[in-house]
Coordinates of C-alpha atoms (C1' of nucleotides) in Angstrom, one line a residue:
Chain A
M1 CA -223.7 -33.3 82.5
A2 CA -222.4 -30.7 85.0
D3 CA -218.7 -30.4 84.7
V4 CA -217.3 -30.1 88.2
V5 CA -214.6 -27.6 87.7
E6 CA -211.6 -27.8 90.0
I7 CA -210.6 -24.4 91.2
P8 CA -206.9 -24.0 90.4
A9 CA -204.5 -23.5 93.3
G10 CA -203.4 -20.1 92.1
E11 CA -206.9 -18.8 92.1
R12 CA -207.7 -20.3 95.5
A13 CA -204.6 -18.7 96.9
Y14 CA -205.5 -15.3 95.4
R15 CA -209.0 -15.3 96.8
E16 CA -208.0 -16.6 100.2
I17 CA -205.1 -14.2 100.7
R18 CA -207.2 -11.3 99.5
R19 CA -209.9 -12.2 101.9
R20 CA -207.5 -12.3 104.7
I21 CA -206.1 -8.9 103.8
V22 CA -209.3 -7.0 103.4
S23 CA -210.7 -8.7 106.5
L24 CA -207.6 -7.5 108.4
E25 CA -206.9 -11.1 109.4
L26 CA -203.5 -10.3 107.8
K27 CA -202.6 -6.9 109.2
P28 CA -201.2 -4.0 107.2
N29 CA -197.4 -4.0 107.2
Q30 CA -197.4 -7.6 108.4
A31 CA -194.7 -9.7 106.8
I32 CA -196.0 -12.6 104.7
G33 CA -193.3 -15.0 103.6
E34 CA -194.1 -17.0 100.5
V35 CA -193.0 -20.2 102.2
F36 CA -195.2 -19.5 105.2
L37 CA -198.3 -18.9 103.0
A38 CA -197.4 -22.0 100.9
D39 CA -197.2 -24.1 104.0
E40 CA -200.4 -22.6 105.3
L41 CA -202.5 -23.1 102.2
R42 CA -200.9 -26.5 101.4
M43 CA -199.4 -25.7 98.0
S44 CA -196.1 -24.8 96.5
R45 CA -194.6 -21.3 96.3
T46 CA -195.5 -21.0 92.6
P47 CA -199.3 -20.4 92.9
I48 CA -198.7 -18.3 96.0
R49 CA -196.4 -16.1 94.0
E50 CA -199.0 -15.8 91.3
A51 CA -201.5 -14.7 93.9
L52 CA -199.1 -12.2 95.5
T53 CA -198.3 -10.8 92.0
R54 CA -201.9 -10.1 91.3
L55 CA -202.5 -8.6 94.7
S56 CA -199.4 -6.4 94.3
G57 CA -201.0 -5.1 91.1
E58 CA -204.0 -4.1 93.1
G59 CA -201.8 -2.4 95.7
L60 CA -202.7 -4.8 98.5
V61 CA -199.2 -6.3 98.7
D62 CA -195.8 -4.8 98.6
F63 CA -192.7 -6.8 97.4
R64 CA -189.4 -5.8 98.8
A65 CA -186.9 -7.5 96.6
R66 CA -185.3 -10.4 98.3
A67 CA -186.1 -8.9 101.7
G68 CA -189.6 -10.1 102.2
T69 CA -193.2 -9.4 101.2
I70 CA -195.6 -7.5 103.3
V71 CA -199.3 -6.6 103.4
A72 CA -199.4 -3.1 102.0
P73 CA -200.1 -0.4 104.6
I74 CA -203.3 1.5 104.2
R75 CA -202.3 4.5 102.1
L76 CA -204.3 7.6 103.0
E77 CA -203.6 9.0 99.6
A78 CA -205.2 5.9 98.0
V79 CA -208.2 6.2 100.3
R80 CA -208.5 9.9 99.3
T81 CA -208.4 9.0 95.6
A82 CA -210.9 6.2 96.0
Q83 CA -213.3 8.5 97.8
Y84 CA -213.0 11.1 95.0
V85 CA -213.5 8.5 92.2
R86 CA -216.4 6.9 94.0
E87 CA -218.1 10.1 94.7
K88 CA -217.9 11.4 91.1
L89 CA -218.9 8.1 89.5
E90 CA -221.6 7.1 91.9
L91 CA -223.2 10.5 91.9
A92 CA -223.5 10.4 88.2
I93 CA -225.0 6.9 88.4
I94 CA -227.5 7.8 91.1
E95 CA -228.6 10.7 89.0
E96 CA -229.5 8.4 86.1
A97 CA -231.0 6.0 88.5
A98 CA -233.4 8.6 89.8
L99 CA -234.4 9.2 86.2
T100 CA -235.0 5.5 85.5
Q101 CA -238.1 3.8 86.7
S102 CA -237.5 0.1 87.1
N103 CA -239.7 -2.0 89.4
R104 CA -237.3 -4.8 89.2
A105 CA -234.3 -2.7 90.3
I106 CA -236.3 -1.1 93.1
F107 CA -237.3 -4.5 94.3
N108 CA -233.7 -5.7 94.3
I109 CA -232.6 -2.6 96.2
R110 CA -235.3 -2.9 98.7
Q111 CA -234.3 -6.5 99.3
T112 CA -230.7 -5.6 100.2
I113 CA -232.1 -2.9 102.5
E114 CA -234.2 -5.5 104.3
E115 CA -231.1 -7.6 104.6
Q116 CA -229.3 -4.7 106.2
R117 CA -232.1 -4.2 108.7
F118 CA -231.9 -7.9 109.6
S119 CA -228.1 -7.8 109.9
I120 CA -228.3 -4.9 112.3
A121 CA -230.8 -6.8 114.4
E122 CA -228.5 -9.8 114.5
G123 CA -225.5 -7.6 115.2
D124 CA -223.8 -9.1 112.1
T125 CA -221.7 -6.2 110.8
V126 CA -220.0 -8.2 108.2
L127 CA -223.3 -9.2 106.6
F128 CA -224.3 -5.5 106.7
F129 CA -221.4 -4.4 104.7
S130 CA -221.8 -7.2 102.2
A131 CA -225.5 -6.2 101.7
D132 CA -224.4 -2.6 101.5
E133 CA -222.0 -3.5 98.6
R134 CA -224.8 -5.4 96.8
M135 CA -227.0 -2.4 97.1
H136 CA -224.5 0.0 95.6
R137 CA -223.9 -2.4 92.8
C138 CA -227.6 -2.5 92.1
F139 CA -227.5 1.3 91.5
S140 CA -224.9 0.8 88.7
E141 CA -226.7 -2.2 87.2
M142 CA -230.1 -0.5 87.0
V143 CA -228.7 2.1 84.7
G144 CA -226.8 -0.4 82.6
R145 CA -223.4 0.5 84.1
G146 CA -222.5 -2.6 86.0
P147 CA -218.8 -2.5 85.0
V148 CA -218.5 0.9 86.5
W149 CA -219.1 -0.6 89.9
T150 CA -216.3 -2.9 89.3
I151 CA -214.0 0.0 88.8
I152 CA -215.2 1.7 91.9
S153 CA -214.9 -1.5 93.8
E154 CA -211.3 -1.9 92.8
A155 CA -210.4 1.7 93.6
K156 CA -212.1 1.2 96.9
R157 CA -210.1 -1.7 98.3
H158 CA -207.9 0.4 100.5
M159 CA -210.9 2.2 101.8
D160 CA -212.5 -1.1 102.7
R161 CA -209.8 -1.9 105.1
L162 CA -210.2 1.5 106.8
R163 CA -213.9 0.7 107.0
R164 CA -213.2 -2.5 108.8
L165 CA -211.3 -0.6 111.4
S166 CA -214.3 1.5 112.1
L167 CA -216.8 -1.3 112.1
Q168 CA -217.4 -1.3 115.9
D169 CA -218.2 2.4 116.4
T170 CA -220.1 3.0 113.2
D171 CA -223.8 3.9 113.6
L172 CA -225.2 1.3 111.2
N173 CA -228.7 2.6 111.8
Q174 CA -227.8 6.0 110.3
L175 CA -226.4 4.3 107.2
L176 CA -229.6 2.3 106.9
I177 CA -231.6 5.5 107.1
D178 CA -229.4 7.0 104.4
H179 CA -230.1 4.0 102.2
E180 CA -233.8 4.3 102.7
N181 CA -233.7 8.0 101.8
I182 CA -231.7 7.3 98.7
L183 CA -234.2 4.6 97.6
A184 CA -237.1 7.0 98.3
A185 CA -235.4 9.6 96.1
I186 CA -234.9 7.2 93.3
E187 CA -238.5 6.0 93.5
G188 CA -239.7 9.5 93.6
G189 CA -237.5 10.5 90.6
N190 CA -236.0 13.2 92.8
V191 CA -232.6 13.7 91.3
A192 CA -231.4 16.5 93.6
D193 CA -232.4 14.6 96.7
A194 CA -230.7 11.4 95.5
R195 CA -227.5 13.3 94.9
S196 CA -227.4 15.2 98.1
V197 CA -228.3 12.3 100.3
L198 CA -225.7 10.1 98.6
K199 CA -223.1 12.7 98.9
I200 CA -223.6 13.1 102.6
H201 CA -223.7 9.3 102.9
L202 CA -220.4 8.7 101.2
G203 CA -218.9 11.5 103.2
R204 CA -219.5 9.6 106.5
V205 CA -216.9 7.1 105.7
M206 CA -214.2 9.7 105.8
E207 CA -215.2 11.1 109.1
D208 CA -213.2 8.9 111.4
I209 CA -210.0 8.8 109.4
D210 CA -208.0 11.1 111.7
R211 CA -208.9 9.2 114.8
L212 CA -208.3 5.8 113.2
S213 CA -205.0 6.8 111.6
S214 CA -203.6 7.8 114.9
Q215 CA -205.2 5.0 116.8
Y216 CA -203.8 2.3 114.4
K217 CA -200.7 4.3 113.5
D218 CA -198.7 1.3 112.4
Y219 CA -201.3 0.2 109.9
F220 CA -200.8 3.2 107.8
S221 CA -198.0 4.3 105.5
Q222 CA -196.0 7.0 107.0
S223 CA -194.2 8.5 104.0
E224 CA -197.4 9.5 102.2
H225 CA -195.4 10.0 98.9
N226 CA -195.8 6.4 97.8
D227 CA -197.7 6.7 94.5
A228 CA -198.4 3.8 92.4
E229 CA -196.2 4.0 89.4
I230 CA -197.6 4.0 86.0
A231 CA -195.5 3.9 82.8
Q232 CA -197.5 5.9 80.3
Chain B
M1 CA -172.5 6.3 94.7
A2 CA -175.3 5.8 92.3
D3 CA -176.6 2.3 92.7
V4 CA -177.2 0.8 89.2
V5 CA -180.4 -1.1 89.6
E6 CA -180.8 -4.1 87.4
I7 CA -184.4 -4.3 86.2
P8 CA -185.8 -7.7 87.1
A9 CA -186.7 -10.0 84.2
G10 CA -190.4 -10.2 85.3
E11 CA -190.7 -6.4 85.2
R12 CA -189.0 -6.2 81.8
A13 CA -191.3 -8.9 80.5
Y14 CA -194.3 -7.1 81.8
R15 CA -193.4 -3.7 80.2
E16 CA -192.3 -5.2 76.9
I17 CA -195.4 -7.4 76.5
R18 CA -197.7 -4.6 77.5
R19 CA -196.0 -2.3 75.0
R20 CA -196.5 -4.8 72.3
I21 CA -200.1 -5.3 73.1
V22 CA -201.1 -1.7 73.3
S23 CA -199.1 -0.9 70.2
L24 CA -201.0 -3.7 68.4
E25 CA -197.7 -5.3 67.6
L26 CA -199.4 -8.2 69.2
K27 CA -202.9 -8.3 67.8
P28 CA -206.1 -8.9 69.7
N29 CA -207.0 -12.6 69.8
Q30 CA -203.5 -13.5 68.8
A31 CA -202.1 -16.6 70.5
I32 CA -199.1 -15.9 72.7
G33 CA -197.5 -19.1 74.0
E34 CA -195.4 -18.8 77.1
V35 CA -192.5 -20.6 75.6
F36 CA -192.6 -18.4 72.5
L37 CA -192.4 -15.3 74.6
A38 CA -189.8 -16.8 76.8
D39 CA -187.7 -17.6 73.8
E40 CA -188.3 -14.2 72.3
L41 CA -187.3 -12.2 75.4
R42 CA -184.5 -14.6 76.4
M43 CA -185.7 -15.6 79.8
S44 CA -187.5 -18.6 81.3
R45 CA -191.2 -19.1 81.5
T46 CA -191.4 -18.0 85.1
P47 CA -191.0 -14.2 84.6
I48 CA -193.1 -14.4 81.5
R49 CA -195.9 -16.0 83.5
E50 CA -195.6 -13.3 86.1
A51 CA -196.0 -10.7 83.4
L52 CA -199.0 -12.4 81.8
T53 CA -200.6 -12.8 85.2
R54 CA -200.4 -9.1 85.8
L55 CA -201.6 -8.3 82.3
S56 CA -204.5 -10.7 82.8
G57 CA -205.5 -8.7 85.8
E58 CA -205.6 -5.6 83.7
G59 CA -207.7 -7.4 81.1
L60 CA -205.2 -7.3 78.3
V61 CA -204.5 -11.0 78.3
D62 CA -206.9 -14.0 78.5
F63 CA -205.8 -17.4 79.9
R64 CA -207.5 -20.4 78.5
A65 CA -206.6 -23.1 80.9
R66 CA -204.1 -25.5 79.3
A67 CA -205.3 -24.5 75.9
G68 CA -203.2 -21.4 75.3
T69 CA -203.0 -17.8 76.1
I70 CA -204.2 -15.0 73.9
V71 CA -204.1 -11.2 73.7
A72 CA -207.5 -10.2 74.9
P73 CA -209.9 -9.0 72.2
I74 CA -211.0 -5.4 72.4
R75 CA -214.2 -5.5 74.4
L76 CA -216.6 -2.8 73.3
E77 CA -218.2 -3.0 76.7
A78 CA -214.9 -2.2 78.4
V79 CA -214.4 0.7 75.9
R80 CA -217.8 2.1 76.7
T81 CA -217.1 1.8 80.5
A82 CA -213.7 3.5 80.1
Q83 CA -215.4 6.3 78.2
Y84 CA -217.9 6.8 80.9
V85 CA -215.4 6.7 83.7
R86 CA -213.1 9.0 81.9
E87 CA -215.7 11.6 81.1
K88 CA -217.1 11.8 84.6
L89 CA -213.7 12.0 86.3
E90 CA -212.0 14.3 83.8
L91 CA -214.9 16.7 83.6
A92 CA -214.8 17.0 87.4
I93 CA -211.1 17.6 87.3
I94 CA -211.2 20.1 84.4
E95 CA -213.7 22.1 86.4
E96 CA -211.4 22.4 89.3
A97 CA -208.6 23.2 87.0
A98 CA -210.4 26.1 85.5
L99 CA -210.9 27.4 89.1
T100 CA -207.2 27.0 89.8
Q101 CA -204.7 29.5 88.7
S102 CA -201.2 28.0 88.5
N103 CA -198.6 29.4 86.1
R104 CA -196.5 26.4 86.6
A105 CA -199.3 24.1 85.4
I106 CA -200.3 26.3 82.5
F107 CA -196.7 26.3 81.4
N108 CA -196.5 22.5 81.5
I109 CA -199.7 22.1 79.6
R110 CA -198.6 24.6 77.0
Q111 CA -195.3 22.7 76.6
T112 CA -197.2 19.5 75.8
I113 CA -199.3 21.3 73.3
E114 CA -196.2 22.7 71.5
E115 CA -194.9 19.1 71.4
Q116 CA -198.2 18.1 69.8
R117 CA -197.9 20.8 67.2
F118 CA -194.3 19.6 66.5
S119 CA -195.4 16.0 66.2
I120 CA -198.1 16.8 63.7
A121 CA -195.6 18.7 61.6
E122 CA -193.3 15.7 61.8
G123 CA -196.1 13.3 61.1
D124 CA -195.3 11.4 64.2
T125 CA -198.6 10.2 65.5
V126 CA -197.2 8.1 68.3
L127 CA -195.4 11.1 69.7
F128 CA -198.7 13.1 69.4
F129 CA -200.6 10.6 71.5
S130 CA -197.9 10.4 74.1
A131 CA -197.8 14.2 74.5
D132 CA -201.6 14.1 74.6
E133 CA -201.4 11.7 77.5
R134 CA -199.0 13.9 79.3
M135 CA -201.3 16.8 78.9
H136 CA -204.3 15.1 80.3
R137 CA -202.2 14.0 83.2
C138 CA -201.2 17.6 83.8
F139 CA -204.8 18.5 84.3
S140 CA -205.1 15.9 87.2
E141 CA -201.9 16.9 88.8
M142 CA -202.6 20.7 88.8
V143 CA -205.6 20.1 91.0
G144 CA -203.7 17.7 93.3
R145 CA -205.4 14.6 91.9
G146 CA -202.5 12.9 90.1
P147 CA -203.6 9.4 91.2
V148 CA -207.0 9.8 89.6
W149 CA -205.3 10.0 86.2
T150 CA -203.7 6.6 87.1
I151 CA -207.2 5.2 87.5
I152 CA -208.4 6.7 84.3
S153 CA -205.4 5.5 82.5
E154 CA -205.9 1.9 83.6
A155 CA -209.6 1.9 82.7
K156 CA -208.6 3.4 79.4
R157 CA -206.3 0.6 78.1
H158 CA -208.8 -1.1 75.9
M159 CA -209.8 2.3 74.5
D160 CA -206.1 2.9 73.7
R161 CA -206.0 0.0 71.3
L162 CA -209.1 1.2 69.5
R163 CA -207.4 4.6 69.2
R164 CA -204.4 2.9 67.6
L165 CA -206.6 1.5 65.0
S166 CA -207.9 4.9 64.1
L167 CA -204.5 6.6 64.1
Q168 CA -204.3 7.1 60.4
D169 CA -207.6 8.7 59.7
T170 CA -207.8 10.9 62.8
D171 CA -207.7 14.6 62.3
L172 CA -204.9 15.5 64.7
N173 CA -205.3 19.2 64.0
Q174 CA -208.8 19.2 65.3
L175 CA -207.6 17.5 68.5
L176 CA -204.9 20.1 68.8
I177 CA -207.4 22.9 68.4
D178 CA -209.5 21.3 71.1
H179 CA -206.5 21.3 73.4
E180 CA -205.8 24.9 72.8
N181 CA -209.4 25.8 73.5
I182 CA -209.3 23.8 76.7
L183 CA -206.2 25.5 77.8
A184 CA -207.7 28.9 77.0
A185 CA -210.7 28.1 79.1
I186 CA -208.6 27.1 82.0
E187 CA -206.5 30.2 81.8
G188 CA -209.6 32.3 81.5
G189 CA -211.2 30.5 84.5
N190 CA -214.1 29.7 82.3
V191 CA -215.6 26.6 83.9
A192 CA -218.5 26.1 81.5
D193 CA -216.3 26.4 78.4
A194 CA -213.7 24.0 79.8
R195 CA -216.4 21.4 80.5
S196 CA -218.2 21.7 77.2
V197 CA -215.0 21.7 75.0
L198 CA -213.6 18.7 76.9
K199 CA -216.8 16.8 76.6
I200 CA -216.9 17.2 72.9
H201 CA -213.2 16.4 72.7
L202 CA -213.6 13.2 74.6
G203 CA -216.6 12.3 72.5
R204 CA -214.5 12.3 69.3
V205 CA -212.8 9.1 70.2
M206 CA -216.0 7.2 70.1
E207 CA -217.0 8.4 66.7
D208 CA -215.3 5.8 64.5
I209 CA -216.1 2.8 66.7
D210 CA -218.8 1.3 64.4
R211 CA -216.6 1.6 61.3
L212 CA -213.6 0.2 63.1
S213 CA -215.4 -2.6 64.8
S214 CA -216.7 -3.9 61.5
Q215 CA -213.5 -3.2 59.6
Y216 CA -211.3 -5.1 62.1
K217 CA -214.0 -7.5 63.1
D218 CA -211.7 -10.2 64.4
Y219 CA -210.0 -7.8 66.8
F220 CA -213.1 -7.5 68.8
S221 CA -214.9 -9.8 71.2
Q222 CA -218.1 -11.1 69.7
S223 CA -220.0 -12.4 72.7
E224 CA -220.3 -8.9 74.3
H225 CA -221.3 -10.5 77.6
N226 CA -217.8 -11.1 78.9
D227 CA -217.7 -9.0 82.0
A228 CA -214.7 -9.0 84.2
E229 CA -215.5 -11.0 87.3
I230 CA -215.3 -9.5 90.7
A231 CA -215.9 -11.3 93.9
Q232 CA -217.5 -8.8 96.2
Chain C
dA1 C1' -171.9 0.6 126.1
dT2 C1' -171.4 1.7 121.1
dA3 C1' -170.0 1.1 116.6
dT4 C1' -168.2 -1.8 112.9
dG5 C1' -167.2 -5.7 110.2
dT6 C1' -168.2 -10.5 109.1
dA7 C1' -170.5 -14.7 108.9
dT8 C1' -174.9 -16.9 108.8
dA9 C1' -179.6 -17.5 108.0
dC10 C1' -183.6 -16.0 105.3
dT11 C1' -186.2 -14.4 101.4
dT12 C1' -187.3 -13.6 97.0
dG13 C1' -186.1 -14.1 91.7
dT14 C1' -185.5 -17.3 88.1
dA15 C1' -184.8 -21.7 85.8
dT16 C1' -186.2 -26.3 85.1
dA17 C1' -188.7 -30.6 85.6
dC18 C1' -192.9 -32.8 85.5
dA19 C1' -198.1 -33.4 85.5
dA20 C1' -202.5 -32.7 83.5
dA21 C1' -205.6 -31.0 80.2
dT22 C1' -206.6 -29.5 75.5
dT23 C1' -206.0 -29.2 70.7
dT24 C1' -204.4 -31.1 66.5
dT25 C1' -203.2 -34.7 63.7
dT26 C1' -203.7 -39.2 62.0
dA27 C1' -206.0 -43.3 60.8
dA28 C1' -209.9 -46.0 60.1
dA29 C1' -214.6 -47.0 59.1
dC30 C1' -218.6 -46.0 56.7
Chain D
dG1 C1' -215.8 -37.2 51.2
dT2 C1' -217.4 -37.3 56.1
dT3 C1' -217.5 -38.9 60.6
dT4 C1' -215.4 -41.0 64.5
dA5 C1' -211.8 -42.5 67.5
dA6 C1' -207.4 -42.8 69.1
dA7 C1' -202.8 -41.0 69.5
dA8 C1' -199.4 -37.5 69.4
dA9 C1' -198.1 -32.9 70.1
dT10 C1' -198.8 -28.6 72.4
dT11 C1' -199.8 -25.8 76.3
dT12 C1' -200.6 -24.4 80.7
dG13 C1' -200.5 -25.5 86.0
dT14 C1' -197.6 -26.7 89.8
dA15 C1' -193.5 -28.3 92.3
dT16 C1' -188.8 -28.1 93.2
dA17 C1' -184.0 -26.6 92.8
dC18 C1' -180.8 -23.2 92.8
dA19 C1' -179.0 -18.3 92.5
dA20 C1' -178.5 -13.9 94.5
dG21 C1' -179.5 -10.2 97.4
dT22 C1' -181.0 -8.7 102.3
dA23 C1' -181.3 -8.7 107.1
dT24 C1' -179.8 -10.5 111.4
dA25 C1' -176.7 -12.1 114.9
dC26 C1' -172.4 -12.1 116.7
dA27 C1' -167.8 -11.2 117.6
dT28 C1' -164.4 -7.5 117.9
dA29 C1' -162.5 -3.1 118.5
dT30 C1' -162.9 1.5 120.4

DNA sequence: ATATGTATACTTGTATACAAATTTTTAAAC
DNA sequence: GTTTAAAAATTTGTATACAAGTATACATAT
């Protein structure tokens, strides 16, 4: 008997608000009152508050005590950190991947690549990036490091919003070619190639930062000295 | 005029409960009712709930809908992931550190090492590990990657509880020697040494896992297939 | 026109009340 | 003694009420 599980309001709120933030439907620095969201999502303030609390922990929402809540600005420092973390971890993973021979994994990766090709033909950029995510996750999973992708993914949230901004002018075909080359290197067991192609590939994301951060100036944090606090 | 800022109840609850969890004052798998905590910390359930929500996001607390809340068991999978992430990131950082010459940073590191020596003499293991943390953070900061340590630190929380378990039988002097060797390698600009010593050093933490996980069996998760969920 | 002080409206922080689900206890039947 | 069923107690999930701080609008003085 399949138990139909009712998704709790707090969970729904969390997912929906996060979706709106990373999709830029809610813009960085935009004020989001709790009553507004509660009204919008048809629930009381309590689950909304739970969702905002979680999002605040992830750095996507900033509380300003009794003065309002805002979508966190894109912090270039956080983007820079995410890029560093991602590069170090994913390079280590791709290295192991190239040393692993798994037909199953190769098949999965190829499938996401085909999906990317399709999404380019359709002009569906959102689908492209979701397939892209799946592919990178495959790399981690094929070497038994699935949870590492979760860590990368969390560190990457701020970067994801930046990526959204550059969606229009990104050359998706180039990214697709990168992906094919990475897959080829993995299949061929060519560690050096896998590393170098991936490194270049990951670097492309950072290329447009200067342009974007001046074009969408009010989406970014100005101070630059807002570090996430951490009590030992 | 120095504004005396009142720390909000939710924040106090979060810090206190987290402290009790990582210090093993609250034991893994132990039930922690919201009313109990509210009574204990002299506040209502609302800020307690906020704290637990945040801790749940960090994987230190598990909610079981309407059936109670527990301190999350130590998940060996999470420990393994933390070890991997830490090693890859910190090795990259120590490499850069060895290539950086900063008297200021060297001084800071040496100071934490002296503090460690003092804490061993005093038999204060808690102080030792807090100085240890500060030292590792110094490495990140001296190469301009402070926020990376935050990421490591978060990934590391499960490992921290395991470490607490092994406090008694750990040879702190050996760890101190490791630290001195790492510092020497950094000062000498010896990248290879810095890497290899740190790698061995980080590996020591994992040595006692088998013994501990059978000795304190009920502190650990049994299933081993509890991955943190992540919606793309 | 600009600056300043005050009142008002708004927003979050916290407490409390209530609903819904789960676990535990209790009782009964076998 | 064991199993089953029902009832009670416990626990979280959500809504609402209220408290307290913040920002805004407005009047006033310069």
